Coordinates of C-alpha atoms in Angstrom, one line a residue:
X1 CA -75.4 -222.3 -110.2
X2 CA -77.6 -225.4 -110.2
X3 CA -80.9 -223.6 -109.6
X4 CA -80.0 -221.2 -112.5
X5 CA -79.2 -224.2 -114.7
X6 CA -82.4 -226.0 -114.0
X7 CA -84.5 -223.0 -115.0
X8 CA -83.6 -223.7 -118.6
X9 CA -85.0 -227.2 -118.4
X10 CA -88.5 -227.5 -119.8
X11 CA -88.8 -231.2 -120.7
X12 CA -90.2 -234.2 -118.9
X13 CA -87.7 -235.9 -116.6
X14 CA -86.0 -239.1 -118.1
X15 CA -85.8 -242.4 -116.2
X16 CA -82.6 -242.9 -114.2
X17 CA -81.0 -246.1 -115.5
X18 CA -77.3 -245.7 -114.9
X19 CA -76.2 -249.3 -114.8
X20 CA -77.5 -252.7 -115.9
X21 CA -80.0 -254.5 -113.7
X22 CA -79.7 -258.2 -113.0
X23 CA -81.8 -259.1 -116.1
X24 CA -79.0 -257.8 -118.4
X25 CA -76.9 -260.9 -118.3
X26 CA -74.6 -259.8 -121.1
X27 CA -73.5 -256.8 -119.0
X28 CA -73.1 -258.7 -115.8
X29 CA -71.3 -261.7 -117.4
X30 CA -68.8 -259.4 -119.1
X31 CA -67.5 -258.0 -115.8
X32 CA -63.9 -258.8 -114.9
X33 CA -63.4 -262.4 -113.8
X34 CA -61.5 -261.5 -110.7
X35 CA -64.3 -259.1 -109.6
X36 CA -67.0 -261.7 -110.2
X37 CA -65.1 -264.5 -108.3
X38 CA -64.4 -262.3 -105.3
X39 CA -67.9 -260.8 -105.2
X40 CA -69.4 -264.3 -105.1
X41 CA -66.9 -265.3 -102.4
X42 CA -67.8 -262.3 -100.3
X43 CA -71.5 -263.0 -100.7
X44 CA -71.0 -266.6 -99.6
X45 CA -69.7 -265.4 -96.3
X46 CA -73.2 -264.0 -95.6
X47 CA -75.2 -267.1 -96.6
X48 CA -77.5 -267.9 -93.6
X49 CA -76.2 -264.7 -91.8
X50 CA -78.5 -263.8 -88.9
X51 CA -79.4 -260.1 -89.3
X52 CA -79.2 -258.7 -85.8
X53 CA -82.1 -256.9 -84.2
X54 CA -81.6 -253.2 -83.4
X55 CA -83.3 -252.9 -80.0
X56 CA -84.5 -249.9 -78.1
X57 CA -82.0 -250.0 -75.2
X58 CA -79.1 -250.0 -77.7
X59 CA -80.6 -247.0 -79.4
X60 CA -80.7 -245.3 -76.0
X61 CA -77.0 -245.9 -75.4
X62 CA -76.1 -242.6 -77.0
X63 CA -78.2 -240.5 -74.7
X64 CA -77.4 -242.5 -71.6
X65 CA -73.7 -243.1 -72.0
X66 CA -72.5 -241.2 -75.1
X67 CA -71.5 -244.5 -76.7
X68 CA -72.3 -244.8 -80.4
X69 CA -70.8 -248.1 -81.4
X70 CA -73.1 -250.8 -79.9
X71 CA -76.0 -249.7 -82.1
X72 CA -74.1 -248.4 -85.1
X73 CA -71.9 -251.5 -85.5
X74 CA -75.0 -253.6 -86.0
X75 CA -76.7 -251.2 -88.3
X76 CA -73.7 -250.9 -90.6
X77 CA -73.0 -254.7 -90.5
X78 CA -76.6 -255.3 -91.8
X79 CA -76.1 -253.1 -94.8
X80 CA -72.7 -254.6 -95.6
X81 CA -74.3 -258.0 -95.6
X82 CA -77.2 -257.0 -97.8
X83 CA -74.9 -255.2 -100.3
X84 CA -72.6 -258.2 -100.6
X85 CA -75.5 -260.6 -101.1
X86 CA -77.2 -258.5 -103.7
X87 CA -74.0 -258.1 -105.8
X88 CA -73.3 -261.8 -105.5
X89 CA -76.8 -262.7 -106.7
X90 CA -76.6 -260.2 -109.6
X91 CA -73.3 -261.8 -110.6
X92 CA -74.2 -265.5 -110.3
X93 CA -78.0 -265.3 -111.0
X94 CA -78.9 -268.7 -109.6
X95 CA -81.1 -267.7 -106.7
X96 CA -78.6 -269.0 -104.2
X97 CA -78.5 -265.7 -102.3
X98 CA -82.1 -264.7 -102.7
X99 CA -83.6 -265.9 -99.3
X100 CA -80.9 -264.0 -97.4
X101 CA -81.5 -260.9 -99.6
X102 CA -85.2 -261.0 -98.8
X103 CA -84.4 -261.4 -95.1
X104 CA -82.1 -258.4 -95.3
X105 CA -84.7 -256.3 -97.0
X106 CA -87.3 -257.0 -94.4
X107 CA -84.9 -256.6 -91.5
X108 CA -84.0 -253.1 -92.7
X109 CA -87.6 -252.2 -93.4
X110 CA -88.6 -253.3 -89.9
X111 CA -86.1 -251.1 -88.2
X112 CA -88.0 -248.5 -86.1
X113 CA -85.7 -245.7 -87.5
X114 CA -83.0 -245.4 -90.1
X115 CA -81.3 -242.4 -88.5
X116 CA -78.4 -242.9 -86.1
X117 CA -79.1 -242.3 -82.4
X118 CA -76.5 -239.5 -82.5
X119 CA -78.7 -237.7 -85.1
X120 CA -82.1 -238.2 -83.5
X121 CA -83.3 -234.6 -83.2
X122 CA -85.5 -232.5 -85.4
X123 CA -83.6 -229.2 -85.0
X124 CA -80.0 -228.4 -85.6
X125 CA -77.7 -228.5 -82.5
X126 CA -80.4 -229.6 -80.1
X127 CA -80.3 -232.5 -77.7
X128 CA -80.9 -235.9 -79.2
X129 CA -84.1 -237.7 -78.2
X130 CA -83.7 -241.1 -76.5
X131 CA -85.9 -243.0 -78.9
X132 CA -87.2 -242.4 -82.4
X133 CA -90.7 -241.5 -83.4
X134 CA -91.5 -244.0 -86.2
X135 CA -94.4 -241.8 -87.3
X136 CA -92.2 -238.8 -88.0
X137 CA -89.0 -240.0 -89.8
X138 CA -85.8 -238.0 -89.5
X139 CA -83.7 -237.5 -92.6
X140 CA -80.1 -237.7 -91.4
X141 CA -77.0 -239.0 -93.3
X142 CA -77.8 -242.6 -92.7
X143 CA -81.5 -242.6 -93.1
X144 CA -80.9 -241.1 -96.6
X145 CA -78.2 -243.6 -97.3
X146 CA -80.4 -246.5 -96.2
X147 CA -82.9 -245.2 -98.7
X148 CA -80.3 -245.3 -101.4
X149 CA -79.4 -248.9 -100.5
X150 CA -83.0 -250.1 -100.8
X151 CA -83.5 -248.0 -103.9
X152 CA -80.5 -249.7 -105.5
X153 CA -81.7 -253.1 -104.5
X154 CA -85.1 -252.3 -106.0
X155 CA -83.5 -251.0 -109.2
X156 CA -81.3 -254.1 -109.6
X157 CA -83.6 -256.9 -108.6
X158 CA -87.2 -255.7 -109.0
X159 CA -88.2 -258.4 -111.5
X160 CA -86.5 -261.2 -109.6
X161 CA -88.1 -260.1 -106.3
X162 CA -91.5 -259.8 -107.9
X163 CA -91.3 -263.3 -109.2
X164 CA -91.0 -264.4 -105.5
X165 CA -93.7 -262.1 -104.3
X166 CA -94.8 -258.6 -105.3
X167 CA -95.1 -257.7 -101.7
X168 CA -91.3 -257.4 -101.4
X169 CA -90.9 -254.5 -103.8
X170 CA -94.2 -253.1 -102.5
X171 CA -92.7 -253.0 -99.0
X172 CA -89.6 -251.2 -100.3
X173 CA -91.7 -248.5 -102.1
X174 CA -93.9 -248.1 -99.0
X175 CA -90.9 -247.5 -96.7
X176 CA -89.2 -245.2 -99.1
X177 CA -92.4 -243.1 -99.6
X178 CA -92.9 -242.9 -95.8
X179 CA -89.3 -242.4 -94.7
X180 CA -87.8 -240.5 -97.6
X181 CA -90.2 -239.0 -100.2
X182 CA -92.8 -237.6 -97.7
X183 CA -90.4 -236.0 -95.2
X184 CA -88.2 -234.7 -98.0
X185 CA -91.0 -232.8 -99.6
X186 CA -93.0 -231.8 -96.5
X187 CA -90.4 -231.1 -93.8
X188 CA -87.4 -228.8 -93.6
X189 CA -84.3 -230.3 -92.2
X190 CA -81.4 -228.0 -91.5
X191 CA -79.1 -229.6 -94.1
X192 CA -81.5 -228.7 -96.9
X193 CA -80.3 -225.1 -96.4
X194 CA -82.1 -221.7 -96.2
X195 CA -79.4 -219.3 -97.4
X196 CA -78.6 -218.2 -93.9
X197 CA -77.0 -221.1 -92.0
X198 CA -73.7 -222.6 -92.8
X199 CA -73.9 -226.0 -94.6
X200 CA -71.4 -228.9 -94.7
X201 CA -71.1 -232.4 -96.2
X202 CA -74.5 -233.3 -94.8
X203 CA -76.2 -231.1 -97.5
X204 CA -74.8 -232.8 -100.5
X205 CA -74.4 -236.3 -99.0
X206 CA -78.1 -236.4 -98.0
X207 CA -79.2 -234.8 -101.3
X208 CA -77.3 -237.4 -103.3
X209 CA -78.9 -240.3 -101.4
X210 CA -82.4 -238.8 -101.6
X211 CA -82.0 -238.6 -105.3
X212 CA -80.8 -242.2 -105.6
X213 CA -83.7 -243.4 -103.3
X214 CA -86.3 -241.7 -105.4
X215 CA -85.1 -241.8 -109.0
X216 CA -83.8 -245.4 -108.9
X217 CA -87.3 -246.4 -107.9
X218 CA -89.3 -243.9 -109.9
X219 CA -91.3 -242.8 -106.8
X220 CA -93.4 -239.7 -107.0
X221 CA -95.7 -238.3 -109.6
X222 CA -94.6 -235.7 -112.2
X223 CA -95.2 -232.7 -109.9
X224 CA -93.3 -234.3 -107.1
X225 CA -90.4 -235.3 -109.3
X226 CA -90.1 -231.8 -110.6
X227 CA -90.2 -230.5 -107.0
X228 CA -87.4 -233.0 -106.0
X229 CA -85.3 -231.8 -108.9
X230 CA -85.6 -228.1 -108.0
X231 CA -85.2 -228.6 -104.2
X232 CA -82.1 -230.7 -104.7
X233 CA -80.6 -228.0 -107.0
X234 CA -81.3 -225.3 -104.4
X235 CA -79.6 -227.4 -101.6
X236 CA -76.6 -228.0 -103.9
X237 CA -76.2 -224.3 -104.4
X238 CA -76.2 -223.8 -100.6
X239 CA -73.5 -226.4 -100.3
X240 CA -71.4 -224.8 -103.0
X241 CA -71.8 -221.4 -101.3
X242 CA -69.6 -222.7 -98.4
X243 CA -66.7 -223.2 -100.8
X244 CA -64.2 -220.6 -102.0
X245 CA -63.5 -220.5 -105.7
X246 CA -60.3 -222.4 -104.9
X247 CA -62.5 -225.5 -104.1
X248 CA -60.8 -226.3 -100.8
X249 CA -62.7 -228.7 -98.5
X250 CA -62.2 -227.3 -94.9
X251 CA -63.5 -230.7 -93.6
X252 CA -60.4 -232.5 -95.0
X253 CA -59.7 -235.4 -97.2
X254 CA -61.9 -238.0 -95.5
X255 CA -64.9 -235.7 -95.7
X256 CA -64.2 -234.9 -99.4
X257 CA -65.5 -238.5 -100.1
X258 CA -68.8 -237.3 -98.6
X259 CA -68.6 -233.8 -100.0
X260 CA -66.9 -233.3 -103.3
X261 CA -67.6 -236.8 -104.5
X262 CA -71.3 -236.5 -103.6
X263 CA -71.4 -233.3 -105.6
X264 CA -70.1 -235.3 -108.5
X265 CA -72.9 -237.9 -108.0
X266 CA -75.6 -235.3 -107.7
X267 CA -74.4 -233.7 -110.9
X268 CA -74.4 -237.1 -112.7
X269 CA -77.9 -238.0 -111.5
X270 CA -79.3 -234.6 -112.4
X271 CA -77.5 -234.7 -115.8
X272 CA -79.0 -238.1 -116.7
X273 CA -82.6 -237.3 -115.7
X274 CA -82.5 -234.0 -117.7
X275 CA -80.7 -235.3 -120.8
X276 CA -77.5 -233.5 -120.2
X277 CA -78.8 -230.2 -118.9
X278 CA -76.0 -230.0 -116.2
X279 CA -73.1 -231.1 -118.3
X280 CA -71.7 -227.6 -118.8
X281 CA -71.1 -227.3 -115.0
X282 CA -68.1 -229.6 -115.3
X283 CA -66.4 -226.7 -117.0
X284 CA -67.0 -224.4 -114.0
X285 CA -63.7 -223.5 -112.3
X286 CA -65.0 -224.0 -108.7
X287 CA -66.3 -227.5 -109.5
X288 CA -63.0 -228.3 -111.2
X289 CA -61.1 -227.1 -108.2
X290 CA -63.4 -229.1 -105.8
X291 CA -62.7 -232.2 -107.9
X292 CA -58.9 -231.8 -107.8
X293 CA -58.7 -231.1 -104.0
X294 CA -58.2 -234.8 -103.0
X295 CA -55.3 -235.1 -105.5
X296 CA -53.7 -231.9 -104.3
X297 CA -53.7 -232.9 -100.6
X298 CA -52.4 -236.4 -101.2
X299 CA -48.9 -236.9 -99.7
X300 CA -47.9 -240.4 -100.7
X301 CA -49.3 -243.9 -100.5
X302 CA -52.0 -243.9 -97.9
X303 CA -51.2 -240.5 -96.4
X304 CA -52.9 -237.2 -96.8
X305 CA -52.3 -233.7 -95.4
X306 CA -54.8 -233.6 -92.5
X307 CA -56.2 -231.0 -90.2
X308 CA -59.3 -230.8 -88.1
X309 CA -61.1 -234.1 -87.7
X310 CA -59.6 -235.7 -90.8
X311 CA -57.3 -238.7 -90.3
X312 CA -53.9 -238.8 -92.2
X313 CA -55.1 -242.1 -93.6
X314 CA -58.2 -241.0 -95.4
X315 CA -58.9 -244.0 -97.5
X316 CA -57.9 -245.1 -101.0
X317 CA -59.0 -243.2 -104.1
X318 CA -60.8 -245.1 -106.7
X319 CA -63.9 -245.2 -108.9
X320 CA -65.6 -241.9 -107.9
X321 CA -62.3 -239.9 -107.9
X322 CA -61.5 -241.4 -111.3
X323 CA -64.9 -240.6 -112.8
X324 CA -64.9 -237.1 -111.4
X325 CA -61.4 -236.5 -112.7
X326 CA -62.5 -237.8 -116.2
X327 CA -65.5 -235.4 -116.2
X328 CA -63.3 -232.4 -115.3
X329 CA -60.5 -233.5 -117.7
X330 CA -57.8 -233.8 -115.0
X331 CA -55.3 -236.4 -116.3
X332 CA -53.0 -236.2 -113.2
X333 CA -55.9 -237.0 -110.9
X334 CA -57.1 -239.8 -113.2
X335 CA -53.6 -241.4 -113.0
X336 CA -53.6 -241.0 -109.3
X337 CA -57.0 -242.5 -108.8
X338 CA -56.2 -245.5 -111.1
X339 CA -52.9 -246.2 -109.3
X340 CA -54.4 -245.8 -105.8
X341 CA -57.3 -248.1 -106.8
X342 CA -54.8 -250.7 -107.8
X343 CA -52.7 -250.3 -104.6
X344 CA -55.9 -250.9 -102.6
X345 CA -56.1 -254.5 -103.7
X346 CA -59.3 -256.4 -102.8
X347 CA -60.6 -253.6 -100.7
X348 CA -60.7 -251.3 -103.7
X349 CA -62.1 -254.1 -105.9
X350 CA -65.0 -255.0 -103.6
X351 CA -65.5 -252.1 -101.2
X352 CA -66.6 -254.6 -98.6
X353 CA -67.2 -252.1 -95.8
X354 CA -68.9 -249.5 -97.9
X355 CA -72.5 -248.8 -96.7
X356 CA -73.7 -247.4 -100.0
X357 CA -74.7 -250.2 -102.5
X358 CA -74.8 -247.7 -105.3
X359 CA -71.1 -247.0 -104.9
X360 CA -70.3 -250.7 -105.1
X361 CA -72.5 -251.1 -108.2
X362 CA -70.7 -248.1 -109.8
X363 CA -67.4 -249.7 -108.8
X364 CA -68.3 -253.0 -110.6
X365 CA -68.9 -251.3 -113.9
X366 CA -65.8 -249.0 -113.7
X367 CA -63.2 -251.6 -112.6
X368 CA -62.2 -252.5 -116.2
X369 CA -61.9 -248.9 -117.3
X370 CA -59.7 -248.0 -114.3
X371 CA -57.4 -251.0 -114.9
X372 CA -57.1 -250.3 -118.6
X373 CA -56.3 -246.7 -117.9
X374 CA -53.6 -247.5 -115.4
X375 CA -51.9 -249.9 -117.7
X376 CA -52.0 -247.3 -120.5
X377 CA -50.7 -244.6 -118.2
X378 CA -48.0 -246.1 -116.0
X379 CA -46.1 -242.8 -115.4
X380 CA -46.4 -241.3 -112.0
X381 CA -48.5 -238.2 -111.6
X382 CA -46.8 -235.1 -110.3
X383 CA -48.3 -233.4 -107.3
X384 CA -48.4 -229.6 -107.4
X385 CA -47.4 -227.1 -104.8
X386 CA -50.6 -225.3 -103.8
X387 CA -52.1 -222.7 -101.5
X388 CA -55.8 -222.5 -100.8
X389 CA -56.5 -219.0 -99.6
X390 CA -60.2 -219.8 -98.6
X391 CA -59.0 -222.1 -95.8
X392 CA -55.3 -221.1 -95.5
X393 CA -54.1 -224.5 -96.5
X394 CA -50.5 -224.7 -97.9
X395 CA -48.6 -227.7 -99.4
X396 CA -45.1 -227.7 -100.8
X397 CA -42.9 -230.6 -101.9
X398 CA -39.5 -231.6 -103.2
X399 CA -37.9 -234.9 -103.9
X400 CA -37.8 -235.9 -100.3
X401 CA -39.9 -233.6 -98.1
X402 CA -43.5 -232.5 -98.0
X403 CA -44.6 -229.5 -95.8
X404 CA -48.3 -228.8 -95.1
X405 CA -49.4 -225.8 -93.0
X406 CA -52.7 -224.2 -92.1
X407 CA -53.5 -220.5 -91.6
X408 CA -57.2 -219.8 -91.6
X409 CA -59.3 -219.8 -88.3
X410 CA -60.6 -222.1 -85.6
X411 CA -64.2 -222.2 -87.0
X412 CA -63.8 -224.9 -89.7
X413 CA -66.3 -227.6 -90.0
X414 CA -65.1 -230.5 -87.7
X415 CA -62.7 -227.9 -86.3
X416 CA -59.6 -228.4 -84.2
X417 CA -57.8 -225.5 -82.6
X418 CA -55.0 -225.7 -85.1
X419 CA -54.4 -222.3 -86.7
X420 CA -50.8 -222.1 -87.7
X421 CA -50.1 -225.8 -87.3
X422 CA -48.0 -227.7 -89.8
X423 CA -47.0 -231.3 -90.7
X424 CA -44.0 -232.8 -92.3
X425 CA -43.5 -236.0 -94.3
X426 CA -40.2 -237.4 -95.5
X427 CA -40.0 -240.0 -98.2
X428 CA -43.8 -240.2 -97.9
X429 CA -43.7 -241.1 -94.2
X430 CA -44.9 -239.0 -91.2
X431 CA -42.2 -237.1 -89.4
X432 CA -44.1 -234.3 -87.6
X433 CA -47.8 -235.1 -87.5
X434 CA -51.4 -234.1 -86.9
X435 CA -52.9 -236.8 -84.7
X436 CA -56.5 -236.6 -86.1
X437 CA -59.5 -237.5 -84.0
X438 CA -60.6 -240.3 -81.8
X439 CA -63.9 -242.3 -82.2
X440 CA -66.9 -240.1 -82.1
X441 CA -68.9 -240.0 -78.9
X442 CA -71.6 -237.7 -77.5
X443 CA -68.9 -235.4 -76.3
X444 CA -67.3 -234.9 -79.7
X445 CA -70.2 -232.7 -80.9
X446 CA -71.1 -231.0 -77.7
X447 CA -70.0 -227.8 -75.8
X448 CA -67.3 -230.0 -74.2
X449 CA -65.7 -230.7 -77.5
X450 CA -62.5 -228.9 -76.7
X451 CA -61.9 -230.8 -73.5
X452 CA -60.9 -233.7 -75.8
X453 CA -57.1 -233.7 -76.2
X454 CA -57.0 -234.2 -79.9
X455 CA -58.9 -231.0 -80.5
X456 CA -56.5 -228.8 -78.5
X457 CA -53.7 -226.7 -79.9
X458 CA -51.3 -228.1 -77.2
X459 CA -51.5 -231.5 -79.1
X460 CA -50.7 -229.9 -82.5
X461 CA -47.4 -228.4 -83.6
X462 CA -48.1 -225.2 -81.9
X463 CA -47.1 -223.1 -78.9
X464 CA -48.9 -222.9 -75.6
X465 CA -48.5 -219.3 -74.3
X466 CA -48.4 -218.5 -70.6
X467 CA -50.3 -221.8 -70.0
X468 CA -53.0 -220.9 -72.5
X469 CA -54.0 -222.7 -75.6
X470 CA -55.8 -221.5 -78.7
X471 CA -59.6 -221.0 -78.5
X472 CA -62.3 -222.0 -81.0
X473 CA -64.3 -219.6 -83.1
X474 CA -64.1 -217.5 -86.3
X475 CA -62.4 -214.6 -84.4
X476 CA -59.5 -216.8 -83.4
X477 CA -57.6 -216.7 -86.6
X478 CA -54.4 -216.0 -88.4
X479 CA -53.7 -212.5 -89.7
X480 CA -51.2 -211.0 -92.2
X481 CA -51.2 -214.3 -94.2
X482 CA -49.0 -214.3 -97.2
X483 CA -47.7 -217.1 -99.5
X484 CA -44.8 -217.3 -101.9
X485 CA -44.1 -220.2 -104.2
X486 CA -41.2 -220.7 -106.7
X487 CA -39.1 -223.5 -108.0
X488 CA -36.6 -223.1 -105.1
X489 CA -38.7 -221.7 -102.2
X490 CA -42.2 -222.1 -101.0
X491 CA -43.3 -220.3 -97.8
X492 CA -46.3 -219.4 -95.8
X493 CA -46.1 -216.6 -93.3
X494 CA -48.8 -215.5 -90.8
X495 CA -49.4 -213.9 -87.4
X496 CA -51.2 -216.5 -85.2
X497 CA -51.4 -214.3 -82.0
X498 CA -55.1 -213.8 -82.7
X499 CA -55.8 -217.5 -82.3
X500 CA -55.0 -217.1 -78.6
X501 CA -57.1 -215.4 -75.9
X502 CA -56.1 -211.9 -74.8
X503 CA -55.0 -213.2 -71.5
X504 CA -52.0 -214.9 -73.2
X505 CA -50.6 -211.4 -73.6
X506 CA -49.3 -211.8 -77.1
X507 CA -48.9 -208.7 -79.3
X508 CA -47.7 -210.9 -82.2
X509 CA -46.6 -214.5 -83.0
X510 CA -45.2 -214.6 -86.4
X511 CA -44.7 -218.0 -88.0
X512 CA -42.9 -218.7 -91.2
X513 CA -43.2 -222.2 -92.6
X514 CA -40.8 -222.7 -95.5
X515 CA -39.6 -225.4 -97.8
X516 CA -36.2 -224.6 -99.2
X517 CA -36.4 -227.1 -102.0
X518 CA -33.9 -230.0 -101.8
X519 CA -32.3 -228.5 -98.7
X520 CA -34.6 -228.3 -95.6
X521 CA -37.8 -227.3 -94.1
X522 CA -37.5 -224.3 -91.8
X523 CA -40.1 -223.1 -89.2
X524 CA -39.2 -219.7 -87.9
X525 CA -41.3 -218.4 -85.0
X526 CA -40.9 -214.8 -83.6
X527 CA -43.1 -213.4 -80.9
X528 CA -43.6 -210.5 -78.6
X529 CA -45.8 -209.6 -75.6
X530 CA -48.0 -206.5 -75.1
X531 CA -47.0 -206.5 -71.5
X532 CA -45.0 -208.6 -69.1
X533 CA -46.8 -211.9 -68.3
X534 CA -45.7 -213.9 -65.4
X535 CA -44.9 -217.5 -66.0
X536 CA -43.5 -219.9 -63.5
X537 CA -40.1 -218.1 -63.7
X538 CA -41.6 -214.7 -63.4
X539 CA -41.3 -214.0 -67.2
X540 CA -43.5 -214.9 -70.1
X541 CA -43.6 -218.6 -71.0
X542 CA -43.8 -220.2 -74.4
X543 CA -43.9 -224.0 -74.6
X544 CA -43.8 -225.4 -78.2
X545 CA -45.4 -228.8 -78.8
X546 CA -44.1 -231.1 -81.5
X547 CA -46.0 -234.3 -82.3
X548 CA -44.2 -237.3 -83.8
X549 CA -45.0 -240.8 -84.8
X550 CA -41.5 -242.2 -84.5
X551 CA -39.7 -242.0 -81.2
X552 CA -37.6 -238.8 -80.8
X553 CA -34.1 -239.1 -79.3
X554 CA -32.5 -235.9 -78.0
X555 CA -29.2 -234.8 -79.4
X556 CA -27.1 -231.7 -78.3
X557 CA -27.1 -228.9 -80.8
X558 CA -25.3 -225.5 -80.5
X559 CA -27.9 -222.9 -79.6
X560 CA -30.7 -225.3 -78.8
X561 CA -31.6 -229.0 -78.9
X562 CA -31.9 -231.6 -81.7
X563 CA -33.8 -234.8 -82.2
X564 CA -33.4 -237.9 -84.2
X565 CA -36.9 -238.9 -85.2
X566 CA -36.8 -242.7 -85.4
X567 CA -34.6 -243.5 -88.4
X568 CA -36.5 -241.1 -90.6
X569 CA -35.1 -237.6 -90.1
X570 CA -33.9 -234.9 -87.7
X571 CA -35.4 -231.8 -86.1
X572 CA -33.2 -229.1 -84.6
X573 CA -34.7 -226.3 -82.5
X574 CA -32.6 -223.1 -81.9
X575 CA -33.2 -221.0 -78.8
X576 CA -35.1 -223.8 -77.1
X577 CA -34.5 -226.4 -74.3
X578 CA -36.2 -229.7 -73.8
X579 CA -38.8 -229.8 -71.1
X580 CA -40.3 -233.3 -71.6
X581 CA -40.9 -236.0 -74.1
X582 CA -44.3 -237.7 -73.5
X583 CA -45.3 -241.1 -74.9
X584 CA -49.0 -241.1 -75.8
X585 CA -50.7 -244.5 -75.9
X586 CA -52.9 -245.1 -79.0
X587 CA -55.8 -247.1 -77.6
X588 CA -58.7 -245.6 -79.5
X589 CA -59.9 -247.8 -82.5
X590 CA -60.3 -244.8 -84.8
X591 CA -56.8 -243.6 -84.1
X592 CA -55.5 -247.1 -84.5
X593 CA -56.5 -247.1 -88.2
X594 CA -53.9 -244.4 -88.8
X595 CA -51.3 -245.0 -86.1
X596 CA -50.1 -248.6 -85.4
X597 CA -48.1 -247.7 -82.3
X598 CA -47.8 -245.0 -79.6
X599 CA -47.2 -241.3 -80.5
X600 CA -44.8 -238.8 -79.0
X601 CA -45.1 -235.2 -77.8
X602 CA -42.0 -233.1 -77.5
X603 CA -42.3 -230.1 -75.2
X604 CA -39.8 -227.3 -75.8
X605 CA -39.4 -224.2 -73.7
X606 CA -38.4 -221.3 -75.9
X607 CA -35.6 -219.4 -74.2
X608 CA -35.7 -216.1 -76.2
X609 CA -38.2 -214.3 -78.4
X610 CA -37.8 -216.6 -81.4
X611 CA -37.0 -220.2 -82.4
X612 CA -36.0 -221.7 -85.6
X613 CA -36.7 -225.4 -86.5
X614 CA -34.5 -227.0 -89.1
X615 CA -36.1 -230.2 -90.4
X616 CA -34.1 -232.7 -92.6

């Protein structure tokens, strides 16, 4: 798609000048007063800030202990500081922040490596090296993003920095040439794609930041810039090949921000440097569907339908979602992005923990447009019911309840063994949940990944059969998947027996997840075994796990057992008996961003060959 489009381009590339530099005082002075005041206030917090050294032993933490945070926290803090100081100086333009900006530039340039220790390898899925080779830079997500940060600093402040000393911008250009331009053109990193290996968000995220690094600074001669253009188009096509025509992101809502939204930025950059050559791609159905994914999987407020490594709290929508929606003419998504931006308060206004300075610059010059649009369109946007066949993701809603379910397989990017799992929200609040993932460690992306409890099917709303959980891999999948949607009934049916190993003995496990609109959600499971399998009682054993955020209180109920889930709603299970309710402490920092107190796991023994859950 992109490579084909660029073949028609025969002109010289234009300069990339997307937003005003510091010298354009009319543009910077016209920014919203609240944005300017808060931006200066945030910059003032970093006056005299001591940029921490990133030492070798901290880099080696990952290989030695699996810990990522000691090194990464310092690395990201440095970029947050530099970003805040640059925007404050561009706003105020008095030189007050200049010394700290220069210190930040040199501190980043003096780092031995820009890649994270967890990404310090030259070949995909090979062990990380304990220390970086400064003579052979690695292009990972954050090396590329650091390049984009320095490229944006250069673009915004080149004249001001040159007035202090031309060696500042000379140093930036040198580092970008050595660490970004040269390896990008001379080396092949897996995320660039070769048409054979599967790609993920790395492909488009890295490509976006390489383009920002190089085109904001004007690095490279005419031949090199043309090669960058064509190479980036090829990588973008490899990225798009991973998506079905429905545009579903199998990595989830959090990763959409590094996938779909980076696709938008790549398209914008390529479009500008080619005088609109790529503008027609916004009319492509796949790209339109990729754009709208984040809106379609939004539940309410801060919550999203989540599977795999994605958190249910995937971050507020804002500038990039708004601009992507505008490009693809999606009015519902524009309203959603504008309203969610407003709900985010100062965090949306300033993006204080955003590593990418370009995003923050883009935010500055879009704030007014978003605010004006929100005031002109106060009506609430209506979410659609939707089914994404490429991933098996299903969402259905009524005035009170939202049901999300996943068919598909256990080979998604950032996969959990969650084929057939479902989540339920009531009045926009979590009733039956997908936990998400803990903080990343060395184990997270290793052969021991599925030893981690959050990855296992037993900690999703799924059965454990004869003591066996689901397994990972493309062959462990749902079959006989069908979806029906109407104004009164939305349902997804599937056979998930194939997601379990043969030793489980299942011949079928049929799950029907249905929203009977304005009545109830019903989950109907029916199963059978190919041969008798001995459980503890001498007969086959099926234990159904249900994960909740609020505390479940058992209640007697006819043919089974019922639960009051906090004060939010009820779940009744027919042909089931309670085995145990476990309280799961939430101690991991990443989980604590979504869950503010402990979680609960209900274990039900199914007493027959079926069970029906009624959820109100």
